[in-house]
Coordinates of C-alpha atoms in Angstrom, one line a residue:
M251 CA -27.1 75.9 121.7
A252 CA -30.0 73.4 122.8
P253 CA -32.9 72.8 121.3
T254 CA -35.4 74.8 123.1
I255 CA -39.7 74.0 123.2
Q256 CA -42.3 76.2 122.0
R257 CA -44.9 76.2 124.1
T258 CA -48.8 77.9 123.1
G259 CA -50.9 79.2 124.8
S260 CA -53.7 76.8 125.0
G261 CA -53.1 73.3 123.3
A262 CA -55.8 71.7 121.9
G263 CA -55.0 68.5 122.6
P264 CA -55.5 67.4 125.6
Q265 CA -53.2 67.1 129.0
R266 CA -51.0 65.1 131.4
P267 CA -52.4 66.2 135.0
S268 CA -50.3 67.5 136.5
R269 CA -49.1 65.4 140.1
P270 CA -49.7 66.8 143.6
G271 CA -47.3 68.9 144.7
E272 CA -44.9 69.0 140.8
D273 CA -43.9 72.4 140.0
D274 CA -45.2 74.0 137.5
R275 CA -43.1 75.6 136.0
R276 CA -40.3 73.6 133.1
S277 CA -37.2 74.2 131.3
D278 CA -36.4 75.7 128.2
L279 CA -34.3 73.2 127.9
I280 CA -34.5 68.8 127.0
C281 CA -31.0 68.1 127.1
R282 CA -28.4 68.6 130.6
V283 CA -25.3 70.6 129.7
K284 CA -22.5 70.9 130.7
Y285 CA -20.3 74.4 131.5
C286 CA -17.0 74.6 130.9
N287 CA -15.9 77.3 132.6
T288 CA -13.0 76.9 135.3
L289 CA -14.2 77.7 138.8
P290 CA -12.1 81.2 140.6
D291 CA -8.8 80.8 142.6
I292 CA -9.4 80.1 146.2
P293 CA -9.7 83.9 147.7
F294 CA -7.5 82.8 150.4
D295 CA -5.6 81.1 151.8
P296 CA -5.2 76.9 152.6
K297 CA -4.8 75.8 156.2
F298 CA -4.6 72.6 158.2
I299 CA -8.3 72.7 160.8
A300 CA -8.3 70.6 163.9
Y301 CA -9.7 66.4 163.5
P302 CA -12.3 65.5 166.0
F303 CA -11.6 61.8 165.7
D304 CA -9.3 59.7 167.8
T305 CA -6.1 59.0 165.3
Q306 CA -5.9 55.6 167.2
R307 CA -9.5 53.9 166.3
F308 CA -8.5 51.9 163.1
I309 CA -4.8 50.6 164.7
S310 CA -5.3 50.0 167.8
Y311 CA -5.0 45.9 168.8
N312 CA -7.1 44.7 171.2
P313 CA -6.4 41.0 171.9
T314 CA -8.7 38.1 170.8
G315 CA -9.7 35.8 173.4
L316 CA -8.1 32.9 171.2
E317 CA -5.0 34.8 172.4
R318 CA -6.5 35.5 176.7
N319 CA -7.1 32.1 176.8
Y320 CA -4.0 30.4 175.5
K321 CA -1.3 29.7 177.8
Y322 CA 2.8 29.7 177.4
E323 CA 5.0 27.0 178.4
L324 CA 7.7 28.5 180.9
L325 CA 11.2 26.9 180.2
T326 CA 12.9 26.8 183.4
E327 CA 16.1 25.2 184.4
H328 CA 15.5 21.2 185.5
D329 CA 16.6 22.3 189.1
L330 CA 15.2 25.9 189.5
G331 CA 18.6 27.2 190.1
V332 CA 19.2 25.4 192.8
T333 CA 22.2 23.8 193.1
I334 CA 21.5 20.0 195.3
D335 CA 25.0 18.2 195.8
L336 CA 23.8 14.1 196.6
I337 CA 27.3 13.7 197.9
N338 CA 29.1 14.9 200.7
P339 CA 33.0 14.6 199.7
D340 CA 33.9 15.5 203.6
A341 CA 32.2 12.0 204.5
Y342 CA 35.1 10.7 202.5
A343 CA 38.0 12.3 203.7
L344 CA 41.1 10.7 204.9
G345 CA 44.1 11.6 207.2
D346 CA 47.2 11.7 206.1
Y347 CA 47.3 9.1 208.6
E348 CA 44.9 6.9 207.6
R349 CA 45.0 6.6 203.6
P350 CA 46.1 3.5 202.9
A351 CA 49.3 2.6 201.0
M352 CA 49.6 3.1 197.3
D353 CA 50.8 0.5 194.4
P354 CA 54.0 1.8 192.8
A355 CA 52.9 1.7 189.5
D356 CA 50.4 4.1 190.6
E357 CA 52.9 6.5 192.9
K358 CA 54.7 6.0 189.5
L359 CA 52.6 8.2 187.2
L360 CA 51.9 10.3 189.5
E361 CA 55.1 11.7 189.9
E362 CA 55.9 14.9 188.1
D363 CA 58.1 14.9 185.3
N364 CA 61.9 15.9 185.3
T365 CA 62.6 19.5 183.3
A366 CA 65.8 19.2 183.8
V367 CA 67.2 19.0 179.7
T368 CA 69.3 15.5 179.8
N369 CA 72.2 15.5 178.5
T370 CA 72.4 12.9 176.3
K371 CA 73.6 11.8 172.8
R372 CA 70.7 11.8 171.0
S373 CA 69.0 14.6 172.3
V374 CA 72.1 16.6 171.5
Q375 CA 72.1 14.7 167.8
H376 CA 67.9 15.8 168.1
G377 CA 68.8 19.8 168.7
I378 CA 70.6 20.7 165.8
A379 CA 69.3 23.0 163.6
L380 CA 69.8 22.7 159.6
S381 CA 69.8 25.4 158.0
W382 CA 68.8 24.0 154.6
M383 CA 66.2 22.3 156.6
R384 CA 62.9 24.6 157.2
R385 CA 60.9 24.1 161.6
P386 CA 57.6 23.5 161.5
D387 CA 56.2 26.5 162.6
Y388 CA 53.0 25.8 165.3
I389 CA 50.1 28.5 165.2
S390 CA 50.0 28.6 169.3
T391 CA 50.8 31.3 172.1
E392 CA 52.5 29.1 173.3
Q393 CA 56.1 29.6 172.6
T394 CA 55.5 33.5 173.1
R395 CA 53.1 33.5 176.6
Y396 CA 56.0 33.6 178.8
Q397 CA 58.7 35.3 176.5
P398 CA 58.8 37.0 173.8
T399 CA 59.9 36.5 170.0
T400 CA 63.1 37.3 170.0
I401 CA 65.4 37.9 166.5
E402 CA 66.1 33.7 166.4
K403 CA 62.9 33.4 165.0
V404 CA 63.9 34.7 161.8
E405 CA 67.0 31.9 161.4
S406 CA 66.3 30.8 157.3
D407 CA 68.5 34.7 156.1
I408 CA 71.9 33.8 158.2
G409 CA 72.0 30.0 159.6
F410 CA 71.0 29.1 162.7
S411 CA 74.1 27.9 164.1
V412 CA 76.2 30.4 162.7
R413 CA 73.8 33.2 164.0
K414 CA 74.9 31.8 167.4
K415 CA 78.4 32.1 167.1
M416 CA 78.1 35.6 165.9
N417 CA 76.5 38.8 168.3
A418 CA 73.0 39.1 166.8
D419 CA 73.2 42.6 168.0
D420 CA 76.7 44.2 165.8
L421 CA 76.0 41.8 163.1
Y422 CA 75.8 43.8 159.7
M423 CA 75.2 47.0 161.5
D424 CA 77.0 49.5 158.7
R425 CA 78.5 48.5 155.1
D426 CA 82.0 48.1 156.1
S427 CA 81.1 45.1 158.1
Q428 CA 78.9 43.7 155.4
V429 CA 82.0 43.8 153.0
E430 CA 84.3 42.2 155.2
A431 CA 81.4 39.7 156.2
I432 CA 81.3 39.1 151.7
E433 CA 84.9 38.6 151.5
K434 CA 85.1 36.3 154.3
T435 CA 82.9 34.0 153.0
F436 CA 85.4 34.2 149.7
K437 CA 88.3 33.7 151.8
D438 CA 86.7 30.5 153.3
A439 CA 86.7 28.9 149.8
L440 CA 89.7 28.5 150.0
I441 CA 90.2 26.5 152.5
P442 CA 90.8 23.0 152.0
I443 CA 87.8 20.5 152.5
T444 CA 89.1 17.7 154.5
T445 CA 86.3 16.7 156.7
H446 CA 82.6 16.9 157.3
Y447 CA 82.0 19.7 159.4
S448 CA 78.9 17.5 162.1
K449 CA 80.6 14.0 161.9
P450 CA 84.9 13.1 161.5
H451 CA 84.4 9.7 160.4
V452 CA 82.9 10.9 156.7
H453 CA 85.7 12.4 154.0
P454 CA 84.7 14.2 150.2
V455 CA 85.7 11.8 147.3
E456 CA 85.7 14.8 145.4
V457 CA 85.2 18.7 145.9
L458 CA 83.1 20.2 143.1
S459 CA 82.8 24.5 142.3
V460 CA 79.2 25.9 143.1
L461 CA 79.0 28.9 140.1
P462 CA 76.2 30.9 139.2
D463 CA 75.1 29.0 135.4
S464 CA 76.5 31.7 132.8
N465 CA 75.3 30.2 130.0
M466 CA 71.6 29.4 130.8
W467 CA 71.1 32.2 133.5
K468 CA 69.2 34.3 130.5
Y469 CA 67.1 31.4 130.3
P470 CA 63.7 32.0 132.4
C471 CA 63.1 28.6 134.7
A472 CA 60.1 27.4 136.0
Q473 CA 59.0 25.0 137.8
V474 CA 56.0 22.8 136.9
I475 CA 54.3 20.3 139.4
F476 CA 51.6 18.3 138.3
D477 CA 49.3 16.7 140.7
S478 CA 49.6 13.3 139.1
D479 CA 51.3 11.5 136.9
P480 CA 51.4 13.2 133.0
S481 CA 53.0 10.0 131.6
P482 CA 51.7 8.2 128.8
I483 CA 49.6 5.2 129.5
G484 CA 50.2 2.0 127.4
V485 CA 53.4 3.5 126.3
P486 CA 57.1 1.3 127.7
P487 CA 59.1 3.2 130.4
P488 CA 61.9 4.5 127.1
L489 CA 59.7 6.3 125.1
Q490 CA 57.6 8.0 128.2
N491 CA 60.7 9.7 128.8
E492 CA 61.7 10.5 125.5
Q493 CA 58.0 12.1 125.1
M494 CA 57.8 13.6 128.1
S495 CA 61.5 15.6 127.9
Q496 CA 60.2 17.1 124.8
A497 CA 56.9 17.8 126.3
M498 CA 55.3 21.2 126.4
I499 CA 52.2 23.3 127.4
R500 CA 50.3 26.2 126.7
G501 CA 47.4 28.4 127.8
V502 CA 44.6 27.9 125.5
M503 CA 40.9 28.8 125.8
D504 CA 37.6 26.6 124.4
E505 CA 34.7 27.8 123.1
S506 CA 33.2 28.8 126.5
G507 CA 35.6 30.7 127.2
E508 CA 37.6 29.3 129.7
Q509 CA 41.0 29.6 130.0
F510 CA 42.8 26.4 131.1
V511 CA 46.3 24.9 130.0
A512 CA 47.0 22.2 127.9
Y513 CA 49.9 19.3 128.1
F514 CA 51.3 18.5 124.8
L515 CA 53.2 15.4 123.7
P516 CA 55.4 15.2 120.7
T517 CA 54.0 12.7 117.6
D518 CA 56.4 9.9 116.8
D519 CA 57.1 12.3 113.6
T520 CA 58.3 14.5 115.8
L521 CA 60.0 12.5 117.9
E522 CA 62.4 11.4 114.7
K523 CA 62.5 15.2 113.6
R524 CA 64.0 16.0 117.1
G525 CA 66.6 12.6 117.2
T526 CA 68.1 13.5 113.6
D527 CA 68.5 17.4 115.1
M528 CA 70.6 15.6 118.3
T529 CA 72.4 13.6 115.8
E530 CA 73.7 16.5 113.7
G531 CA 74.1 19.1 116.2
V532 CA 72.1 21.5 116.0
D533 CA 69.0 22.7 117.4
Y534 CA 66.5 22.9 114.8
K535 CA 65.5 22.8 110.6
D536 CA 64.6 26.2 109.4
E537 CA 61.7 26.0 108.2
A538 CA 60.3 22.2 109.9
E539 CA 57.6 22.0 111.4
Y540 CA 56.9 20.3 114.8
E541 CA 54.2 19.1 115.1
Y542 CA 52.0 18.2 119.1
K543 CA 49.1 16.3 120.3
M544 CA 47.3 17.1 123.5
A545 CA 47.4 14.8 126.0
R546 CA 45.7 16.6 128.9
E547 CA 44.4 19.7 130.3
Y548 CA 45.1 21.2 134.0
N549 CA 44.1 24.6 135.9
W550 CA 46.4 26.0 137.1
N551 CA 48.1 28.4 140.2
V552 CA 50.6 30.5 139.2
K553 CA 53.5 31.7 141.7
S554 CA 56.5 34.6 140.4
K555 CA 58.6 36.1 142.5
A556 CA 56.4 39.0 142.1
S557 CA 53.6 37.6 144.2
K558 CA 54.0 38.2 147.9
G559 CA 55.3 35.2 150.3
Y560 CA 57.1 33.9 147.2
E561 CA 59.7 32.1 148.9
E562 CA 63.5 32.3 146.5
N563 CA 64.2 28.5 145.1
F564 CA 67.5 27.4 142.7
F565 CA 68.0 23.9 141.5
F566 CA 71.5 22.7 140.7
L567 CA 73.0 21.6 137.5
F568 CA 75.7 18.8 137.3
R569 CA 78.0 19.2 134.8
G570 CA 81.9 17.9 133.9
D571 CA 83.8 20.9 135.9
G572 CA 81.8 21.5 138.8
V573 CA 78.4 21.8 139.9
Y574 CA 76.4 25.2 138.3
Y575 CA 73.1 26.6 140.1
N576 CA 70.6 28.7 138.6
E577 CA 67.0 30.7 139.9
L578 CA 63.8 29.6 139.3
E579 CA 61.4 32.8 138.6
T580 CA 58.0 30.8 138.4
R581 CA 56.6 28.4 139.6
V582 CA 53.3 26.2 138.2
R583 CA 50.8 23.8 140.0
L584 CA 48.4 22.1 137.4
S585 CA 45.1 20.2 138.7
K586 CA 43.4 18.1 136.4
R587 CA 40.0 19.9 134.5
R588 CA 37.2 17.7 134.7
L589 CA 35.2 17.9 131.1
K590 CA 31.7 19.8 132.5
A591 CA 28.7 17.1 131.4
G592 CA 28.4 16.4 127.4
Q593 CA 31.6 18.4 126.4
Q594 CA 33.9 15.4 124.2
I595 CA 37.7 15.6 124.8
S596 CA 39.3 18.2 122.5
N597 CA 41.8 16.4 119.8
S598 CA 43.9 19.7 119.4
K599 CA 47.0 20.0 117.7
L600 CA 50.4 22.4 118.1
V601 CA 52.6 23.0 115.3
V602 CA 55.1 24.5 116.1
K603 CA 57.8 26.2 113.8
H604 CA 61.3 28.1 115.2
R605 CA 62.5 31.2 114.8
P606 CA 65.0 33.9 115.3
L607 CA 64.8 35.7 118.5
N608 CA 63.6 38.8 118.0
K609 CA 65.1 42.5 119.6
Q610 CA 63.0 43.1 123.1
E611 CA 64.1 39.3 123.6
H612 CA 67.3 40.0 123.3
K613 CA 67.2 42.7 125.4
M614 CA 65.6 41.0 127.7
Q615 CA 68.1 37.8 127.7
R616 CA 71.0 40.5 128.3
Y617 CA 68.7 41.9 130.9
R618 CA 69.6 38.8 132.9
E619 CA 72.7 38.3 132.0
R620 CA 73.6 41.1 133.6
N621 CA 72.6 40.5 136.7
L622 CA 75.4 38.0 137.0
E623 CA 77.7 40.9 136.3
P624 CA 79.8 43.0 138.9
L625 CA 77.9 46.2 139.6
Q626 CA 80.1 49.6 138.3
E627 CA 80.8 52.5 141.2
D628 CA 79.6 54.7 137.7
E629 CA 76.2 54.6 136.4
D630 CA 75.1 51.0 134.2
M631 CA 75.2 51.2 130.6
S632 CA 75.0 54.9 128.5
E633 CA 72.2 55.0 125.9
E634 CA 75.3 55.2 123.6
E635 CA 76.3 51.7 124.5
E636 CA 72.9 50.5 124.0
E637 CA 72.5 51.9 120.5
E638 CA 75.9 50.5 119.5
E639 CA 74.5 46.9 120.3
E640 CA 71.5 47.7 119.1
E641 CA 73.0 48.0 115.9
E642 CA 74.7 44.8 116.5
D643 CA 71.2 42.7 116.4
E644 CA 70.3 45.5 113.3
D645 CA 73.9 44.1 112.1
E646 CA 73.0 39.9 113.1
Y647 CA 69.2 40.5 111.6
E648 CA 70.6 41.9 108.3
D649 CA 73.4 38.2 107.9

């Protein structure tokens, strides 16, 4: 409770005279009292009232005198849209009989080109299209402006000369025609080759059969393209070829997590071990370690058969009994990797230790070998045959 003052009826001491107009009534409380009770609820719903002032009085734009007095530059045409030709071409016009004689050399330049195809030996030679040489592709609409594209543009599947001779509409329309065309290629292969197909004065010296490489087909091959010569510097050429023939490439990762391809060359000790293995007629020795040192670092770009736009390529291998071909499943392009600021050249080493192939690797090689086998009319290899192969592989591992 707030303190109060006890007032006496008449005090003994002198009293301060009151100011004129001051109320003689005084409060009994000597300090302010704060009332903490809540206000009652509004007895009626809230409603909007009309705003009596202009709503644009604070945001309306009034230009200043500086803007009103500024003179803007007018951007107009240099001739104000009025084209005046100061040269009258009719004044220099001459009639047909007033023209002077033109020099014969100038008349030769103004003659129209003869569009007729000259049947010369040179033009015929240049007009021959070779199926093994890719024709240049021009990014232009000139070739298709006056004539639509036809099937003749796709001439790399069968061959330009073959397509010219055959009727494209009736070519391989059903299965029998396909089988007949395939059998015809085997019959044509039996015809002896005595002369060149286009050069009568050229005669064959030796005829070799071109067959798929059944011995090496189970191993996937890749074409590795370097942006520059990867041979080591300061090494004699014979030793360079020997080192590069046994070089290895491997994907690695640096400390920062960036991936790149490392190019490893064999050490002198490894070259001696490989030479000994070749002399003894073995691929490698069990429990032997072959050491390689990193020579270069590359960034890579890989394209395989699964990549879109990949052109299937093959390579040939000449042996004593014929010519064999194999496919290139992968193409790897390597570009030299530049070191970052403060980064040192890596001195990594690769230690190779050979081991027998596991079950999955044997199965993959067998799958690749089946591509050369003739297709069976019935189903492929049954589950029983696969189990037999697995048992044979397990017996080999136990031996």
